[in-house]
Coordinates of C-alpha atoms and ligand atoms in Angstrom, one line a residue:
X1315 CA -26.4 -4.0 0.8
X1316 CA -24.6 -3.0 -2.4
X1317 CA -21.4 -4.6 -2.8
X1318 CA -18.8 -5.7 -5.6
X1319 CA -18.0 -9.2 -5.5
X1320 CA -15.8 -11.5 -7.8
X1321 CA -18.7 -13.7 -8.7
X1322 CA -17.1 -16.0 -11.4
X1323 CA -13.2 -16.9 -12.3
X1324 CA -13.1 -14.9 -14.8
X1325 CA -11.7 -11.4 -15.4
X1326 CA -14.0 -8.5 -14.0
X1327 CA -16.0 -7.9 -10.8
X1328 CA -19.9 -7.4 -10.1
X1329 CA -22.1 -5.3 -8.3
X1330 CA -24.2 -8.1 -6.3
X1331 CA -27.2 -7.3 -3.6
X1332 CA -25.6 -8.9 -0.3
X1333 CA -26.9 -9.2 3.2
X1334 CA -25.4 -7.0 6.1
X1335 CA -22.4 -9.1 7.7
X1336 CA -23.7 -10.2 10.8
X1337 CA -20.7 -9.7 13.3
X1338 CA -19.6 -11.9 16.0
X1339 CA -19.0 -10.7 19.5
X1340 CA -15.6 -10.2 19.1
X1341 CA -16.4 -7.8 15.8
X1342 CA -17.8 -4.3 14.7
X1343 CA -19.7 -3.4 11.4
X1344 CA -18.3 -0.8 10.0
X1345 CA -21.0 1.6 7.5
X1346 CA -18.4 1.9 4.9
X1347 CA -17.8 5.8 3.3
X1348 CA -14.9 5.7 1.2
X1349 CA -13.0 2.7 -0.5
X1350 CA -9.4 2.8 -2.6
X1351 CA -9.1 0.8 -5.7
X1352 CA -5.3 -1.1 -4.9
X1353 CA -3.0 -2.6 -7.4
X1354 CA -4.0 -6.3 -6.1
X1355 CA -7.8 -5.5 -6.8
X1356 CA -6.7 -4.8 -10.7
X1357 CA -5.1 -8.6 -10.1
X1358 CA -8.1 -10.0 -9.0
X1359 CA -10.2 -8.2 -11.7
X1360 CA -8.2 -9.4 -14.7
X1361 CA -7.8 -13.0 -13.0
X1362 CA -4.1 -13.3 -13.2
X1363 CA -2.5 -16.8 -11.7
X1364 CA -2.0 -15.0 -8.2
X1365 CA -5.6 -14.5 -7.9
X1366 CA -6.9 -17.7 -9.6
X1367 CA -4.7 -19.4 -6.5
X1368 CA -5.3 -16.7 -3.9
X1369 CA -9.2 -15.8 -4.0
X1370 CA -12.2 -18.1 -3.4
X1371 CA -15.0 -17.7 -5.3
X1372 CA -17.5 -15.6 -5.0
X1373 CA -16.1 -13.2 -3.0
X1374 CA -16.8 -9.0 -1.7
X1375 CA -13.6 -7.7 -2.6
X1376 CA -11.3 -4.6 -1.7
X1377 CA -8.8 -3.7 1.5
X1378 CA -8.4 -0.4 1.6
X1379 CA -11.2 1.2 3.5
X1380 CA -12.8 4.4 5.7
X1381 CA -16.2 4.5 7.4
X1382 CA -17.7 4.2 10.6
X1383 CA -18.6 2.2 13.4
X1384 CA -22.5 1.3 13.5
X1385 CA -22.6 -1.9 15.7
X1386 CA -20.5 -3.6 18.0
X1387 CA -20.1 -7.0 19.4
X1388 CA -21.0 -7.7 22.7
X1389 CA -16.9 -8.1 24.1
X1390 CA -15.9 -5.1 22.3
X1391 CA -14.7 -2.2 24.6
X1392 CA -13.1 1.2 24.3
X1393 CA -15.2 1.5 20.4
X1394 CA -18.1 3.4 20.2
X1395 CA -20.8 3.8 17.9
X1396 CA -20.4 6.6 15.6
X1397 CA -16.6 6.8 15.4
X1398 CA -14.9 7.1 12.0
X1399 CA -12.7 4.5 11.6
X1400 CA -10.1 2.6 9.3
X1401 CA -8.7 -0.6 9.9
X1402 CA -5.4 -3.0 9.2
X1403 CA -6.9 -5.6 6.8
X1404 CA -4.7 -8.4 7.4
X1405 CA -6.5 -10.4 10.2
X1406 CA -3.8 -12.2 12.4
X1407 CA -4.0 -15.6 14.5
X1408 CA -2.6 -15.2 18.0
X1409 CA -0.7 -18.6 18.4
X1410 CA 2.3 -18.0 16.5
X1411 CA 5.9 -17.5 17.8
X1412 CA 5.8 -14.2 16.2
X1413 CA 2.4 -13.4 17.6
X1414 CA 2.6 -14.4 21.0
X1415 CA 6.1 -11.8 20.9
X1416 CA 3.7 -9.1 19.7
X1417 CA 5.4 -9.0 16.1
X1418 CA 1.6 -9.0 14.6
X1419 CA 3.0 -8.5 11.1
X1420 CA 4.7 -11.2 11.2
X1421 CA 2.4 -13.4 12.1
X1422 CA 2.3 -16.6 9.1
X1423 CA -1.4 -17.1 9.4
X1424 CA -2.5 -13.8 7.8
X1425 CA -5.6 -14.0 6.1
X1426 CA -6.5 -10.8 3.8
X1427 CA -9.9 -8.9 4.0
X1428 CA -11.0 -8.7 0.4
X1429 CA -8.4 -11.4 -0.8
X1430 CA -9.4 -14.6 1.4
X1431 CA -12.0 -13.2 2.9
X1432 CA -14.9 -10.7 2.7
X1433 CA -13.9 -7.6 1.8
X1434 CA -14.6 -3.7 2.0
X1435 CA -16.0 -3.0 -1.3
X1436 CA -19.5 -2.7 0.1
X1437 CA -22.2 -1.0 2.2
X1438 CA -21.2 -2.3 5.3
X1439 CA -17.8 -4.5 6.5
X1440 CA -17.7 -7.0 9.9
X1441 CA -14.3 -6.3 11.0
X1442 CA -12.5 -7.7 14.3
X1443 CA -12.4 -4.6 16.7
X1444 CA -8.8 -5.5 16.8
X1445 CA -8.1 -4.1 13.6
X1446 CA -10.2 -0.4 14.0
X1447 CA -7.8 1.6 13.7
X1448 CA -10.1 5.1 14.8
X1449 CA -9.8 8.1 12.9
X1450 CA -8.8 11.8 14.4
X1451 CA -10.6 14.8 13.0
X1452 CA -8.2 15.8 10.9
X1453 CA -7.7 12.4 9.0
X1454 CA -10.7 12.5 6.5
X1455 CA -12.5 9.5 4.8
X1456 CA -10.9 10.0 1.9
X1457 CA -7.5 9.9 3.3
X1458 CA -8.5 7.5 6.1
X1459 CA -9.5 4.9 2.6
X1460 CA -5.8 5.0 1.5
X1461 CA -3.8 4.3 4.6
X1462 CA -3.5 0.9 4.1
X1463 CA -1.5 1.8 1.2
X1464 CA 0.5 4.8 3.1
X1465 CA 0.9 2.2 5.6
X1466 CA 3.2 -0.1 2.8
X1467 CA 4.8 3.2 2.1
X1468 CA 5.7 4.1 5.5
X1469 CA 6.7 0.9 6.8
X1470 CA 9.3 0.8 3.8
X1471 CA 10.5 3.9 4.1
X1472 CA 10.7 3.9 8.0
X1473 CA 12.8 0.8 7.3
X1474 CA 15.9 2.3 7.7
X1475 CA 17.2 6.2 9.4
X1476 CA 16.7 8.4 6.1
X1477 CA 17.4 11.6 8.0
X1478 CA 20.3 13.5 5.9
X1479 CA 20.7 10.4 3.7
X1480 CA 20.2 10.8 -0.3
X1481 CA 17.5 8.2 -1.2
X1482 CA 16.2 5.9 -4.0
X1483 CA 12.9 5.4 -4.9
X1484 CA 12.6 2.7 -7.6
X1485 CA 8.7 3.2 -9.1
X1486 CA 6.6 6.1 -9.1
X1487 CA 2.9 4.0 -8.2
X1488 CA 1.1 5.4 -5.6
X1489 CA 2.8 3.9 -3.3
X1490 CA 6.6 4.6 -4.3
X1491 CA 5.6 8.3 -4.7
X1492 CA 4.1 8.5 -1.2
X1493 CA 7.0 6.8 0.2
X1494 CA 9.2 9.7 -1.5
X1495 CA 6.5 12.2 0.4
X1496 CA 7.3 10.4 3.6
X1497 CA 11.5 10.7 2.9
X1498 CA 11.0 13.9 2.6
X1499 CA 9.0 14.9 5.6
X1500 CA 11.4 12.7 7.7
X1501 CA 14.4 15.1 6.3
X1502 CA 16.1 13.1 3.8
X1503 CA 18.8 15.1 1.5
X1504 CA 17.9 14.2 -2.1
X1505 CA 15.1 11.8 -2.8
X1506 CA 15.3 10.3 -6.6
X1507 CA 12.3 8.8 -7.9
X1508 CA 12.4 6.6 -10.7
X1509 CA 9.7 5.3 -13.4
X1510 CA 9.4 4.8 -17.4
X1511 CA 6.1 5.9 -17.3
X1512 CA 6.2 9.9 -17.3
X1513 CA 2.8 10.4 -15.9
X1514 CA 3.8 8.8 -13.2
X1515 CA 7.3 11.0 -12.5
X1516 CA 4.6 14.1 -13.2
X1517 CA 2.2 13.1 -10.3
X1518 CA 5.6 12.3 -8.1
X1519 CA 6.5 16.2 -8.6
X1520 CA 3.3 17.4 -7.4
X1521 CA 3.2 15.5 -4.3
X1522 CA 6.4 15.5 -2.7
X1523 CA 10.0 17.4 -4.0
X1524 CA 11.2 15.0 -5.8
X1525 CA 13.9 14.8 -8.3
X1526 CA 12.3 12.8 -11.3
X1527 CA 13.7 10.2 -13.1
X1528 CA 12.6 8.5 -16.4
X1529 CA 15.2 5.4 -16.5
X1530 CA 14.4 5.0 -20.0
X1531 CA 15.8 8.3 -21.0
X1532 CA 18.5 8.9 -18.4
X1533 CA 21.0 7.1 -16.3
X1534 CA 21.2 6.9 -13.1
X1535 CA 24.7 7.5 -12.9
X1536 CA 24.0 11.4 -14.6
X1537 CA 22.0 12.1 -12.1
X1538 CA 24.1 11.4 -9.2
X1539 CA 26.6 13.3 -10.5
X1540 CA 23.9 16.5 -11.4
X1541 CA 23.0 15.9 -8.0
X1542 CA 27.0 16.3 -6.8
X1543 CA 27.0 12.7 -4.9
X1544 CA 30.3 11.5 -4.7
X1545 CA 29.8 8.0 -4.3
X1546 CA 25.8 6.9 -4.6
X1547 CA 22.6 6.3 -2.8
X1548 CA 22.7 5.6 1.3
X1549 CA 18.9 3.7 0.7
X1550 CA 17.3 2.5 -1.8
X1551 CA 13.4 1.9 -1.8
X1552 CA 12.2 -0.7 -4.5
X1553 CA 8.7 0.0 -5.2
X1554 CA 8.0 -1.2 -8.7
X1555 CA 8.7 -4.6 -9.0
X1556 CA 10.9 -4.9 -11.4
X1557 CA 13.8 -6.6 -12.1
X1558 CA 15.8 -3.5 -14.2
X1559 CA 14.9 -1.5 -11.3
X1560 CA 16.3 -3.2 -8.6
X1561 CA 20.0 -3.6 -10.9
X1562 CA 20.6 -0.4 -11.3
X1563 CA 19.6 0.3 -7.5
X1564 CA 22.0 -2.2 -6.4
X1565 CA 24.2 -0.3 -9.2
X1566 CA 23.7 2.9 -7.7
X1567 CA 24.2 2.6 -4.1
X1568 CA 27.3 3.5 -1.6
X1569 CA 29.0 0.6 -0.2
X1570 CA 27.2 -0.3 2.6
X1571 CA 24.1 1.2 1.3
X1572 CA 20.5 -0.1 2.2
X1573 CA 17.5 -1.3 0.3
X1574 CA 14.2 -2.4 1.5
X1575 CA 12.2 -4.7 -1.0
X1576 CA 8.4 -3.7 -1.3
X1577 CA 7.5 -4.5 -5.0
X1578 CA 6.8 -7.8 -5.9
X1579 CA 8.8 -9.1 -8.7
X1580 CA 6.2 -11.8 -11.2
X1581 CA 8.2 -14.6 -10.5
X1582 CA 11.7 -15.9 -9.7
X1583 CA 14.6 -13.5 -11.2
X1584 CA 18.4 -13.2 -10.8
X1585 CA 20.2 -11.3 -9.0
X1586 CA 24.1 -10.6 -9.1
X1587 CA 24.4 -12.1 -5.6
X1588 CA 28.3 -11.1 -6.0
X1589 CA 27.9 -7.3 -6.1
X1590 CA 25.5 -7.1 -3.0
X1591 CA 27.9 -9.0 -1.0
X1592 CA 31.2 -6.7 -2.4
X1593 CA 28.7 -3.6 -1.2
X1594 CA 28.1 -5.1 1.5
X1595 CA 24.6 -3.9 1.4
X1596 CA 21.8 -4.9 3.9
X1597 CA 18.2 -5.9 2.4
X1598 CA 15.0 -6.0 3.9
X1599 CA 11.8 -7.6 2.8
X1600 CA 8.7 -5.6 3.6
X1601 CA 5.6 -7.0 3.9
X1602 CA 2.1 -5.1 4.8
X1603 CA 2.5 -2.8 7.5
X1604 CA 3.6 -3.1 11.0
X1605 CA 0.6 -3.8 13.2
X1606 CA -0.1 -1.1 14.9
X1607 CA 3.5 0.9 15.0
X1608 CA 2.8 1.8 11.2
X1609 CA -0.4 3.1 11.6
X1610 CA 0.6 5.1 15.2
X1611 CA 3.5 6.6 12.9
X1612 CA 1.4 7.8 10.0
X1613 CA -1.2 9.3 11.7
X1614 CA 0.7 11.1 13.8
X1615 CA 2.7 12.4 10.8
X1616 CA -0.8 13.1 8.7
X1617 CA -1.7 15.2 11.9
X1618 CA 2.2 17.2 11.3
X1619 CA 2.1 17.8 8.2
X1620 CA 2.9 15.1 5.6
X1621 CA -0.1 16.0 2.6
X1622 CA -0.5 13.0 0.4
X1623 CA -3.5 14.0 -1.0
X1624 CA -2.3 15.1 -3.9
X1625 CA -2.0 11.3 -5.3
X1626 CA -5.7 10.4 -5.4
X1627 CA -6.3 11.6 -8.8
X1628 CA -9.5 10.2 -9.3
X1629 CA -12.4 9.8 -7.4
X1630 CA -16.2 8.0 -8.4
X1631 CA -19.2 6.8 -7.2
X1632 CA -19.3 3.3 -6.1
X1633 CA -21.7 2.0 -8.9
X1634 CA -19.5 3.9 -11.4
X1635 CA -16.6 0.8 -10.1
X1636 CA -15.6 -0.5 -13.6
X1637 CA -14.6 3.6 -14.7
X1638 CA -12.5 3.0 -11.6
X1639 CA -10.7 0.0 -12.4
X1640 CA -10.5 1.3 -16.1
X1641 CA -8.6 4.7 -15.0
X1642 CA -6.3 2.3 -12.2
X1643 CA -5.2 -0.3 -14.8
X1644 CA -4.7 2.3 -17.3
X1645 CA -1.2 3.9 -15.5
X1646 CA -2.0 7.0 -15.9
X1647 CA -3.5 7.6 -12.6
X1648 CA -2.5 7.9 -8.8
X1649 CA -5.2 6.4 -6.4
X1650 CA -8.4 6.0 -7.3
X1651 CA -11.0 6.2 -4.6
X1652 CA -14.6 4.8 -4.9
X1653 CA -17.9 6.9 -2.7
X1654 CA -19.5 4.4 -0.9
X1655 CA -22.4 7.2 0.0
Ligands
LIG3121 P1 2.3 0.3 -9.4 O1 2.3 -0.9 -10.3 O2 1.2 1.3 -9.5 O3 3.7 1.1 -9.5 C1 4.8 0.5 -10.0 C2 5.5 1.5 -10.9 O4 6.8 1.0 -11.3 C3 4.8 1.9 -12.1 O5 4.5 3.3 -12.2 C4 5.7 1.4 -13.3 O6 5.6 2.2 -14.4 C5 7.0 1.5 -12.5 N1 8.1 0.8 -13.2 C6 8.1 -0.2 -14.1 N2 9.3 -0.5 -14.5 C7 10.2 0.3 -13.9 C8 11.6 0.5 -13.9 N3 12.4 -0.3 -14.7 N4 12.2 1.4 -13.1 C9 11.4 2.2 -12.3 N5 10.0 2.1 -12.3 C10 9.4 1.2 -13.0 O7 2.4 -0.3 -7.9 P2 2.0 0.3 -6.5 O8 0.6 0.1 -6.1 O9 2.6 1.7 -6.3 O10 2.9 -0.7 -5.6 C11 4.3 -0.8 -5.7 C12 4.8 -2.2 -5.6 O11 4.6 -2.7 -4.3 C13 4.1 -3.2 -6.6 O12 5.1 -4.1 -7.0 C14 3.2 -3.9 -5.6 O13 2.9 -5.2 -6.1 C15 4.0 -4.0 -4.4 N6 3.2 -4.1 -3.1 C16 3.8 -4.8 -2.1 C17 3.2 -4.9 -0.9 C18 3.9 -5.7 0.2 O14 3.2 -5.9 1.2 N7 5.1 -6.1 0.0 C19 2.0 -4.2 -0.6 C20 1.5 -3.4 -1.6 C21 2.1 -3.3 -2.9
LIG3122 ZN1 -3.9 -2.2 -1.0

């Protein structure tokens, strides 16, 4: 089968020539359809010192993934052949504390498809059938290849009640901007989404209504006061990773206010500890998505409504990858999704 695999360590990745996974009896292969190109797979092309610690090499990369279901193990039940699929690409061990309560997302042993091991950016994936996540009708591949992404961006913004509340959202990436489409369709008052890159703030218009911010041309502060808020945000959503970003959320909030944490800031960076406690503001870290709530709660609010299609921007044939990855690490783009055939 076709597949792109980090061959060397050293920036790019390479179309290889790979057997079919064989699966064991506890697996399905999946015929894969549809990938999306993910702000960690741009990591692992370029080689950064995440990756160089993270990823073995070689390895098939890619996470986010829709296909469907063309063999299964022989203890797999309630899957059938022939059903479209996605799936939760963290693959959990069932021993831990936070396991064996059912918190699956919590569970410390999570090993990555794509990152620490083989991934979906190939003909076929072997997948634990615990992870299928199967597809309705109305959830198509394209859309089915970027949930593991709207799964981040649900799980954040699900974090906290937004209903009536004016909200934050720190980074306009694909996954800040579908977080502000999820706000929105939970019925949030005013959603705010920030960026520096303008592109970015235009895409965020045309998927969800969005008041648009470019921080390095207007302050936060005007706005809230366009925007007649008396005092400042009820939650803040930091998507961007940066440390500017999360200041002038912190800056911006009510007292009380809440902020869940889903960018990842480079390294260690200060924080004014003092004016988080003087707010007395709750924050949450948010990691992946919740195994299976977040997936039961986007699908259901695919099927009612909530359009993010409007963020995949881009779309190519799988051999025409390294276009891909050019137009994803460029910034000027929303998702990117790769044709798998
Ligand atoms: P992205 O890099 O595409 O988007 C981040 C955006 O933040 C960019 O558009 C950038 O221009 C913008 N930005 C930079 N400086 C800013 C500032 N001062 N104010 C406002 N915006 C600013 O990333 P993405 O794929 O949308 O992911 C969002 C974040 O979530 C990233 O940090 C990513 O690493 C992280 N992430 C975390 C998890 C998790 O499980 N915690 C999962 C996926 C992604
Ligand atoms: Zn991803």
């Amino acid at each position: 089968m076709k597949a792109l695999q980090k061959s060397r360590p050293e920036p790019g990745l390479w179309q290889i020539e790979a057997p079919v996974p064989e699966i064991s009896p506890d697996e399905v292969l999946i015929r894969v359809r549809k990938t999306g190109i993910c702000g960690t797979d741009i990591h692992i092309w370029n080689w950064d010192d995440w990756a160089a610690r993270t990823v073995p090499v070689p390895l098939i990369t890619g996470h986010e993934f829709a296909g469907e279901i063309v063999a299964l193990g022989r203890n797999v039940t309630g899957l059938e052949v022939g059903q479209r699929c996605s799936g939760e690409g963290h693959l959990i061990g069932h021993d831990s504390r936070q396991s064996r309560a059912g918190k699956f997302h919590l569970d410390p042993e999570t090993r990555g498809i794509g990152v620490n091991e083989p991934g979906a950016f190939a003909e076929y994936l072997a997948l634990p059938a615990f992870n299928v996540v199967p597809l309705p009708d109305a959830i198509d591949d394209e859309i089915g290849a970027i949930l593991d992404p709207l799964g981040n961006a649900v799980h954040t913004a699900l974090s906290f009640d937004l209903v009536g509340e004016d909200v934050l959202i720190t980074g306009a990436g694909p996954i800040g901007i579908m977080a502000a489409a999820v706000a929105r369709h939970v019925g949030a008052r005013h959603v705010v989404i920030t960026d520096v890159n303008p592109a970015r703030l235009d895409l965020a218009t045309q998927v969800a209504d969005v008041v648009p911010v470019n921080v390095a041309q207007e302050d936060l502060a005007a706005v809230k006061s366009r925007l007649r808020m008396r005092e400042g945000f009820d939650v803040g959503l930091e998507m961007s990773g940066n440390q500017t970003a999360l200041d002038q959320m912190v800056e911006n909030l009510v007292m009380g206010g809440r902020i869940a944490l889903l960018g990842i800031p480079p390294g260690k960076s200060p924080v004014d500890w003092s004016r988080i406690v003087f707010k007395a503001i709750t924050i949450k870290g948010v990691y992946g998505r919740e195994i299976f709530e977040t997936w039961y709660k986007m699908i259901a609010m695919l099927e009612n409504g909530l359009n993010v299609r409007p963020v995949i921007t881009h779309r190519f044939a799988a051999q025409d990858f390294a276009r891909g990855f050019e137009v994803m690490a460029s910034g000027q783009s929303g998702k990117v999704v790769l044709d798998w055939g």
